[in-house]
């Protein structure tokens, strides 16, 4: 209880410091009706309804990376592998389906680097389907899975600098990529591709001295593989300036590796969890602090609304930065922040 309000409080403090934020809202938790009136008044958040305003992203754009001073461009096979990884995780594709999808993407980008898009992907799969045989059957089954996503037309004309336009807006200090009305799978695909684009953009241009905050609520529904977009953001995003603000109501659905990556976050706030999650959260805090799990169960279960335990860098009574202590804190109301 209280995590969404706390996020809005953090965004208000960031805005006061001149820092913009971007929310990818795949849960409708940050729809206009869910935002606090004072936040709307002070931050003038802009809702980008993706159903009406397709994102200026090309999921098939060949990215580049820097290694030891050298810029290395992604080849078509690497791009295909990355895109197949997203589709495969969301739709649980089999090996033959992934192979058909990979071949169409790889060959399509090689033949038409700038013009390959989702519609071209469907055309390529259709040709493979019409050729028949086992490969044609795999292509047909992939088409059936991804056709609804393509029909939604979530991506428009590419604008490589669209992220920086959001973070540089001096009028609206908060931008919401609103995925309302999309199905869960489609919303998740849009989110995953957006995170890839964000990561690749700031990997090439970002700096740890120019933070770019992005909010992901209910983060447990996303892809937590190490080579997935969120895994890359968690392990490497900080040095490129990407500052994740994540929230989740559950940890029990994640495996231990995913939880470990999630808790690489430098600062954690623990609100009162659901009874079914109490033991899991208490175990995490016990491991982090060295205190008994039973003590943490009692502490967490006694939290009131708006209260949480803060674990991360904090000023102690002497004004020194303490990196390991935990504190019980109450989230100040927005009205107290202005």
Tab-separated table of C-alpha atoms in Angstrom:
chain	number	residue	atom	x	y	z
A	1	UNK	CA	0.000	0.000	0.000
A	2	UNK	CA	1.222	3.465	-0.887
A	3	UNK	CA	3.798	2.701	-3.564
A	4	UNK	CA	2.056	4.591	-6.390
A	5	UNK	CA	1.645	7.682	-4.213
A	6	UNK	CA	5.324	7.446	-3.234
A	7	UNK	CA	6.336	7.327	-6.904
A	8	UNK	CA	4.325	10.465	-7.587
A	9	UNK	CA	6.012	12.161	-4.606
A	10	UNK	CA	9.439	11.230	-5.999
A	11	UNK	CA	8.495	12.595	-9.435
A	12	UNK	CA	7.419	15.880	-7.837
A	13	UNK	CA	10.773	16.172	-6.062
A	14	UNK	CA	12.611	15.437	-9.299
A	15	UNK	CA	10.572	18.085	-11.117
A	16	UNK	CA	11.399	20.641	-8.408
A	17	UNK	CA	15.062	19.948	-9.192
A	18	UNK	CA	14.442	20.468	-12.920
A	19	UNK	CA	14.479	16.769	-13.750
A	20	UNK	CA	11.899	15.294	-16.127
A	21	UNK	CA	10.545	11.758	-15.910
A	22	UNK	CA	8.930	9.287	-18.304
A	23	UNK	CA	6.363	6.670	-17.242
A	24	UNK	CA	5.662	3.607	-19.368
A	25	UNK	CA	2.125	2.833	-18.228
A	26	UNK	CA	1.166	-0.719	-19.198
A	27	UNK	CA	-1.087	-1.158	-16.123
A	28	UNK	CA	-3.272	1.988	-16.375
A	29	UNK	CA	-1.930	2.941	-12.944
A	30	UNK	CA	-0.929	6.394	-14.165
A	31	UNK	CA	-4.002	7.298	-16.213
A	32	UNK	CA	-5.166	10.922	-15.699
A	33	UNK	CA	-7.821	9.820	-13.212
A	34	UNK	CA	-5.155	8.044	-11.110
A	35	UNK	CA	-2.774	11.003	-10.822
A	36	UNK	CA	-2.883	13.284	-7.802
A	37	UNK	CA	-4.398	16.736	-8.518
A	38	UNK	CA	-1.324	18.549	-7.190
A	39	UNK	CA	1.001	16.539	-9.407
A	40	UNK	CA	-1.137	17.396	-12.427
A	41	UNK	CA	-1.084	21.063	-11.455
A	42	UNK	CA	2.664	21.281	-10.844
A	43	UNK	CA	4.119	18.889	-13.418
A	44	UNK	CA	1.571	19.310	-16.219
A	45	UNK	CA	2.036	15.638	-17.214
A	46	UNK	CA	1.458	14.853	-20.856
A	47	UNK	CA	-0.317	11.615	-21.717
A	48	UNK	CA	0.828	10.026	-24.991
A	49	UNK	CA	-2.021	7.643	-25.866
A	50	UNK	CA	-0.137	5.168	-28.039
A	51	UNK	CA	-3.362	3.814	-29.558
A	52	UNK	CA	-3.843	7.230	-31.202
A	53	UNK	CA	-0.234	8.394	-31.244
A	54	UNK	CA	2.053	5.547	-32.396
A	55	UNK	CA	5.526	5.632	-30.896
A	56	UNK	CA	8.283	6.949	-33.204
A	57	UNK	CA	10.295	3.757	-32.758
A	58	UNK	CA	11.597	1.205	-35.245
A	59	UNK	CA	12.109	-2.126	-33.442
A	60	UNK	CA	14.233	-3.320	-36.365
A	61	UNK	CA	16.672	-0.418	-36.317
A	62	UNK	CA	20.236	-1.690	-36.291
A	63	UNK	CA	21.821	-0.371	-33.136
A	64	UNK	CA	25.444	0.480	-32.500
A	65	UNK	CA	27.637	0.000	-29.463
A	66	UNK	CA	30.996	1.379	-28.392
A	67	UNK	CA	33.809	-0.955	-27.399
A	68	UNK	CA	37.169	0.413	-26.317
A	69	UNK	CA	36.663	3.564	-28.360
A	70	UNK	CA	35.377	1.730	-31.437
A	71	UNK	CA	31.785	2.035	-32.698
A	72	UNK	CA	30.453	-1.380	-33.720
A	73	UNK	CA	27.277	-1.527	-35.778
A	74	UNK	CA	24.816	-4.338	-35.218
A	75	UNK	CA	24.517	-6.729	-38.160
A	76	UNK	CA	21.162	-8.092	-39.399
A	77	UNK	CA	21.616	-11.397	-37.573
A	78	UNK	CA	22.165	-9.623	-34.230
A	79	UNK	CA	19.102	-7.441	-34.771
A	80	UNK	CA	17.035	-10.507	-35.656
A	81	UNK	CA	18.220	-12.339	-32.540
A	82	UNK	CA	17.268	-9.378	-30.337
A	83	UNK	CA	13.761	-9.017	-31.812
A	84	UNK	CA	13.130	-12.777	-31.771
A	85	UNK	CA	14.098	-12.789	-28.096
A	86	UNK	CA	11.304	-10.302	-27.291
A	87	UNK	CA	8.629	-12.101	-29.328
A	88	UNK	CA	9.776	-15.487	-28.069
A	89	UNK	CA	9.565	-14.486	-24.412
A	90	UNK	CA	6.110	-12.904	-24.666
A	91	UNK	CA	4.534	-15.612	-26.862
A	92	UNK	CA	6.617	-18.601	-25.673
A	93	UNK	CA	7.646	-19.539	-29.203
A	94	UNK	CA	9.246	-22.896	-30.044
A	95	UNK	CA	12.652	-23.370	-31.659
A	96	UNK	CA	11.269	-23.840	-35.192
A	97	UNK	CA	9.040	-20.786	-34.854
A	98	UNK	CA	11.977	-18.708	-33.630
A	99	UNK	CA	14.119	-19.950	-36.517
A	100	UNK	CA	11.499	-18.946	-39.104
A	101	UNK	CA	11.089	-15.526	-37.495
A	102	UNK	CA	14.852	-15.018	-37.277
A	103	UNK	CA	15.421	-15.849	-40.941
A	104	UNK	CA	12.697	-13.497	-42.174
A	105	UNK	CA	13.946	-10.591	-40.040
A	106	UNK	CA	17.606	-11.164	-40.904
A	107	UNK	CA	16.994	-11.419	-44.634
A	108	UNK	CA	14.488	-8.559	-44.639
A	109	UNK	CA	16.864	-6.131	-42.939
A	110	UNK	CA	19.748	-7.187	-45.174
A	111	UNK	CA	17.618	-6.509	-48.271
A	112	UNK	CA	15.972	-3.291	-47.082
A	113	UNK	CA	17.671	-1.889	-44.009
A	114	UNK	CA	15.691	1.354	-43.742
A	115	UNK	CA	12.351	0.065	-44.986
A	116	UNK	CA	11.910	-3.139	-43.010
A	117	UNK	CA	9.003	-2.849	-40.556
A	118	UNK	CA	6.261	-4.937	-38.964
A	119	UNK	CA	4.202	-5.052	-42.162
A	120	UNK	CA	7.248	-6.250	-44.099
A	121	UNK	CA	7.762	-8.903	-41.436
A	122	UNK	CA	4.240	-10.246	-42.008
A	123	UNK	CA	4.812	-10.245	-45.782
A	124	UNK	CA	8.033	-12.211	-45.337
A	125	UNK	CA	6.375	-14.761	-43.084
A	126	UNK	CA	3.503	-15.111	-45.577
A	127	UNK	CA	5.961	-15.941	-48.376
A	128	UNK	CA	7.643	-18.514	-46.165
A	129	UNK	CA	4.229	-19.974	-45.276
A	130	UNK	CA	3.207	-20.213	-48.921
A	131	UNK	CA	6.411	-22.124	-49.713
A	132	UNK	CA	5.026	-24.967	-47.598
A	133	UNK	CA	6.837	-27.683	-45.728
A	134	UNK	CA	7.812	-27.709	-42.029
A	135	UNK	CA	9.311	-24.212	-42.252
A	136	UNK	CA	6.129	-22.924	-43.860
A	137	UNK	CA	4.076	-24.428	-41.067
A	138	UNK	CA	6.251	-22.716	-38.446
A	139	UNK	CA	5.960	-19.404	-40.277
A	140	UNK	CA	2.181	-19.730	-40.374
A	141	UNK	CA	1.959	-20.367	-36.631
A	142	UNK	CA	4.196	-17.359	-35.886
A	143	UNK	CA	2.028	-15.161	-38.104
A	144	UNK	CA	-1.065	-16.192	-36.186
A	145	UNK	CA	0.593	-15.161	-32.906
A	146	UNK	CA	2.001	-11.777	-33.896
A	147	UNK	CA	-0.662	-10.591	-36.390
A	148	UNK	CA	-2.826	-8.944	-33.658
A	149	UNK	CA	0.218	-6.972	-32.484
A	150	UNK	CA	0.995	-5.795	-36.017
A	151	UNK	CA	-2.642	-4.850	-36.621
A	152	UNK	CA	-2.501	-2.448	-33.649
A	153	UNK	CA	0.123	-0.368	-35.526
A	154	UNK	CA	1.957	0.661	-32.346
A	155	UNK	CA	4.936	2.229	-34.114
A	156	UNK	CA	4.942	5.204	-36.470
A	157	UNK	CA	7.593	7.130	-38.369
A	158	UNK	CA	10.921	6.752	-36.617
A	159	UNK	CA	12.411	9.692	-34.721
A	160	UNK	CA	15.754	8.698	-33.236
A	161	UNK	CA	15.812	11.716	-30.888
A	162	UNK	CA	12.267	11.379	-29.543
A	163	UNK	CA	13.479	10.328	-26.074
A	164	UNK	CA	15.525	13.456	-25.574
A	165	UNK	CA	12.552	15.589	-26.620
A	166	UNK	CA	10.593	14.169	-23.658
A	167	UNK	CA	13.393	14.702	-21.175
A	168	UNK	CA	14.115	18.193	-22.463
A	169	UNK	CA	10.524	19.480	-22.227
A	170	UNK	CA	10.543	22.460	-19.840
A	171	UNK	CA	6.716	22.716	-19.791
A	172	UNK	CA	5.628	19.135	-19.065
A	173	UNK	CA	7.975	17.670	-16.483
A	174	UNK	CA	6.373	14.240	-16.728
A	175	UNK	CA	5.453	12.265	-19.849
A	176	UNK	CA	3.301	9.133	-19.755
A	177	UNK	CA	3.505	6.581	-22.565
A	178	UNK	CA	-0.066	5.411	-22.086
A	179	UNK	CA	-0.799	1.862	-23.278
A	180	UNK	CA	-4.450	1.828	-22.221
A	181	UNK	CA	-6.853	-0.327	-24.325
A	182	UNK	CA	-4.061	-2.649	-25.519
A	183	UNK	CA	-4.161	-6.305	-24.520
A	184	UNK	CA	-1.630	-7.422	-21.941
A	185	UNK	CA	0.630	-9.154	-24.494
A	186	UNK	CA	0.567	-6.206	-26.907
A	187	UNK	CA	1.254	-3.712	-24.102
A	188	UNK	CA	4.151	-5.828	-22.924
A	189	UNK	CA	5.652	-6.047	-26.411
A	190	UNK	CA	5.413	-2.281	-26.850
A	191	UNK	CA	7.080	-1.803	-23.469
A	192	UNK	CA	9.907	-4.244	-24.182
A	193	UNK	CA	10.683	-2.697	-27.575
A	194	UNK	CA	10.528	0.795	-26.049
A	195	UNK	CA	13.007	-0.174	-23.340
A	196	UNK	CA	15.379	-1.594	-25.951
A	197	UNK	CA	15.205	1.644	-27.907
A	198	UNK	CA	15.715	3.748	-24.754
A	199	UNK	CA	18.694	1.672	-23.669
A	200	UNK	CA	20.366	1.726	-27.058
A	201	UNK	CA	19.799	5.488	-27.478
A	202	UNK	CA	21.405	6.400	-24.154
A	203	UNK	CA	24.063	3.732	-24.412
A	204	UNK	CA	25.371	5.737	-27.366
A	205	UNK	CA	24.620	9.238	-26.029
A	206	UNK	CA	23.933	9.043	-22.301
A	207	UNK	CA	26.027	10.084	-19.318
A	208	UNK	CA	25.848	9.215	-15.635
A	209	UNK	CA	25.962	12.966	-14.971
A	210	UNK	CA	22.725	13.556	-16.926
A	211	UNK	CA	20.185	11.138	-15.388
A	212	UNK	CA	17.070	10.127	-17.309
A	213	UNK	CA	14.378	8.758	-14.996
A	214	UNK	CA	11.894	6.167	-16.249
A	215	UNK	CA	9.073	4.624	-14.198
A	216	UNK	CA	7.994	0.981	-14.522
A	217	UNK	CA	5.165	-0.155	-12.247
A	218	UNK	CA	4.270	-3.841	-11.753
A	219	UNK	CA	7.728	-4.639	-13.052
A	220	UNK	CA	7.269	-8.369	-12.351
A	221	UNK	CA	5.316	-8.794	-15.631
A	222	UNK	CA	8.306	-7.801	-17.780
A	223	UNK	CA	11.121	-9.944	-19.170
A	224	UNK	CA	13.752	-10.426	-16.443
A	225	UNK	CA	16.261	-12.452	-18.451
A	226	UNK	CA	19.825	-11.141	-18.217
A	227	UNK	CA	19.960	-10.444	-21.964
A	228	UNK	CA	16.469	-8.920	-22.030
A	229	UNK	CA	15.985	-5.134	-22.087
A	230	UNK	CA	15.231	-4.817	-18.367
A	231	UNK	CA	18.167	-7.041	-17.452
A	232	UNK	CA	20.494	-4.823	-19.491
A	233	UNK	CA	19.074	-1.666	-17.913
A	234	UNK	CA	19.509	-3.086	-14.415
A	235	UNK	CA	23.092	-4.204	-14.952
A	236	UNK	CA	24.441	-1.409	-17.185
A	237	UNK	CA	21.915	1.405	-17.445
A	238	UNK	CA	23.232	3.497	-14.546
A	239	UNK	CA	26.549	4.339	-16.218
A	240	UNK	CA	24.629	5.714	-19.212
A	241	UNK	CA	22.356	7.847	-17.044
A	242	UNK	CA	19.255	5.655	-17.114
A	243	UNK	CA	17.625	5.872	-13.680
A	244	UNK	CA	14.955	3.247	-13.105
A	245	UNK	CA	12.095	3.775	-10.671
A	246	UNK	CA	10.458	0.370	-10.373
A	247	UNK	CA	7.598	-0.993	-8.311
A	248	UNK	CA	6.175	-4.442	-7.722
A	249	UNK	CA	3.610	-6.030	-5.434
A	250	UNK	CA	5.081	-9.505	-5.721
A	251	UNK	CA	8.480	-11.192	-5.685
A	252	UNK	CA	7.369	-14.815	-5.404
A	253	UNK	CA	6.765	-15.070	-9.172
A	254	UNK	CA	10.418	-14.234	-9.941
A	255	UNK	CA	13.306	-16.656	-9.829
A	256	UNK	CA	16.326	-15.937	-7.635
A	257	UNK	CA	18.443	-14.495	-10.473
A	258	UNK	CA	15.698	-12.039	-11.434
A	259	UNK	CA	15.283	-10.965	-7.814
A	260	UNK	CA	19.029	-10.479	-7.446
A	261	UNK	CA	19.128	-8.209	-10.511
A	262	UNK	CA	16.085	-6.291	-9.326
A	263	UNK	CA	17.732	-5.647	-5.974
A	264	UNK	CA	20.798	-4.170	-7.608
A	265	UNK	CA	18.740	-0.980	-7.295
A	266	UNK	CA	20.698	1.352	-5.027
A	267	UNK	CA	17.687	2.288	-2.906
A	268	UNK	CA	14.684	0.219	-1.863
A	269	UNK	CA	11.418	1.216	-0.180
A	270	UNK	CA	9.433	-1.589	1.450
A	271	UNK	CA	5.747	-0.876	2.032
A	272	UNK	CA	3.357	-3.261	3.737
A	273	UNK	CA	3.077	-6.277	1.410
A	274	UNK	CA	0.150	-8.610	0.919
A	275	UNK	CA	-0.015	-11.470	3.429
A	276	UNK	CA	0.979	-13.938	0.699
A	277	UNK	CA	4.172	-11.959	-0.013
A	278	UNK	CA	5.133	-11.143	3.573
A	279	UNK	CA	7.602	-13.991	4.048
A	280	UNK	CA	9.304	-13.383	0.680
A	281	UNK	CA	9.897	-9.696	1.374
A	282	UNK	CA	11.022	-10.431	4.937
A	283	UNK	CA	13.560	-12.940	3.601
A	284	UNK	CA	15.005	-10.321	1.230
A	285	UNK	CA	15.335	-7.782	4.047
A	286	UNK	CA	16.817	-10.384	6.369
A	287	UNK	CA	19.499	-11.228	3.805
A	288	UNK	CA	20.240	-7.526	3.223
A	289	UNK	CA	20.443	-6.485	6.882
A	290	UNK	CA	21.530	-9.648	8.698
A	291	UNK	CA	18.560	-9.440	11.050
A	292	UNK	CA	16.076	-12.210	11.791
A	293	UNK	CA	13.346	-12.951	9.275
A	294	UNK	CA	10.734	-13.109	12.047
A	295	UNK	CA	11.631	-9.562	13.114
A	296	UNK	CA	11.092	-8.315	9.574
A	297	UNK	CA	7.768	-10.115	9.306
A	298	UNK	CA	6.609	-8.242	12.392
A	299	UNK	CA	7.958	-4.902	11.165
A	300	UNK	CA	6.425	-5.171	7.706
A	301	UNK	CA	3.050	-6.398	8.923
A	302	UNK	CA	2.769	-3.456	11.336
A	303	UNK	CA	3.319	-0.758	8.710
A	304	UNK	CA	0.489	1.747	8.295
A	305	UNK	CA	-0.572	3.304	5.009
A	306	UNK	CA	2.077	5.721	3.776
A	307	UNK	CA	4.803	4.153	5.923
A	308	UNK	CA	7.711	2.133	4.603
A	309	UNK	CA	11.201	0.941	5.432
A	310	UNK	CA	13.956	2.704	3.508
A	311	UNK	CA	17.061	0.679	2.693
A	312	UNK	CA	19.770	2.582	0.865
A	313	UNK	CA	21.968	5.697	1.042
A	314	UNK	CA	20.621	8.092	3.705
A	315	UNK	CA	21.894	10.908	5.892
A	316	UNK	CA	22.265	9.879	9.528
A	317	UNK	CA	21.885	12.144	12.564
A	318	UNK	CA	25.457	13.405	12.088
A	319	UNK	CA	24.811	14.366	8.479
A	320	UNK	CA	26.981	11.572	7.145
A	321	UNK	CA	25.889	9.343	4.267
A	322	UNK	CA	25.049	5.927	5.674
A	323	UNK	CA	24.937	3.191	3.022
A	324	UNK	CA	23.664	0.203	5.001
A	325	UNK	CA	21.216	1.241	7.688
A	326	UNK	CA	17.480	1.004	7.312
A	327	UNK	CA	14.971	3.578	8.462
A	328	UNK	CA	11.243	3.536	9.002
A	329	UNK	CA	9.866	6.596	7.217
A	330	UNK	CA	6.527	8.166	6.404
A	331	UNK	CA	5.902	9.520	2.914
A	332	UNK	CA	5.139	13.239	3.166
A	333	UNK	CA	1.966	14.395	1.441
A	334	UNK	CA	2.374	16.263	-1.822
A	335	UNK	CA	0.888	19.351	-0.214
A	336	UNK	CA	3.841	19.447	2.184
A	337	UNK	CA	6.326	19.485	-0.683
A	338	UNK	CA	5.428	22.878	-2.149
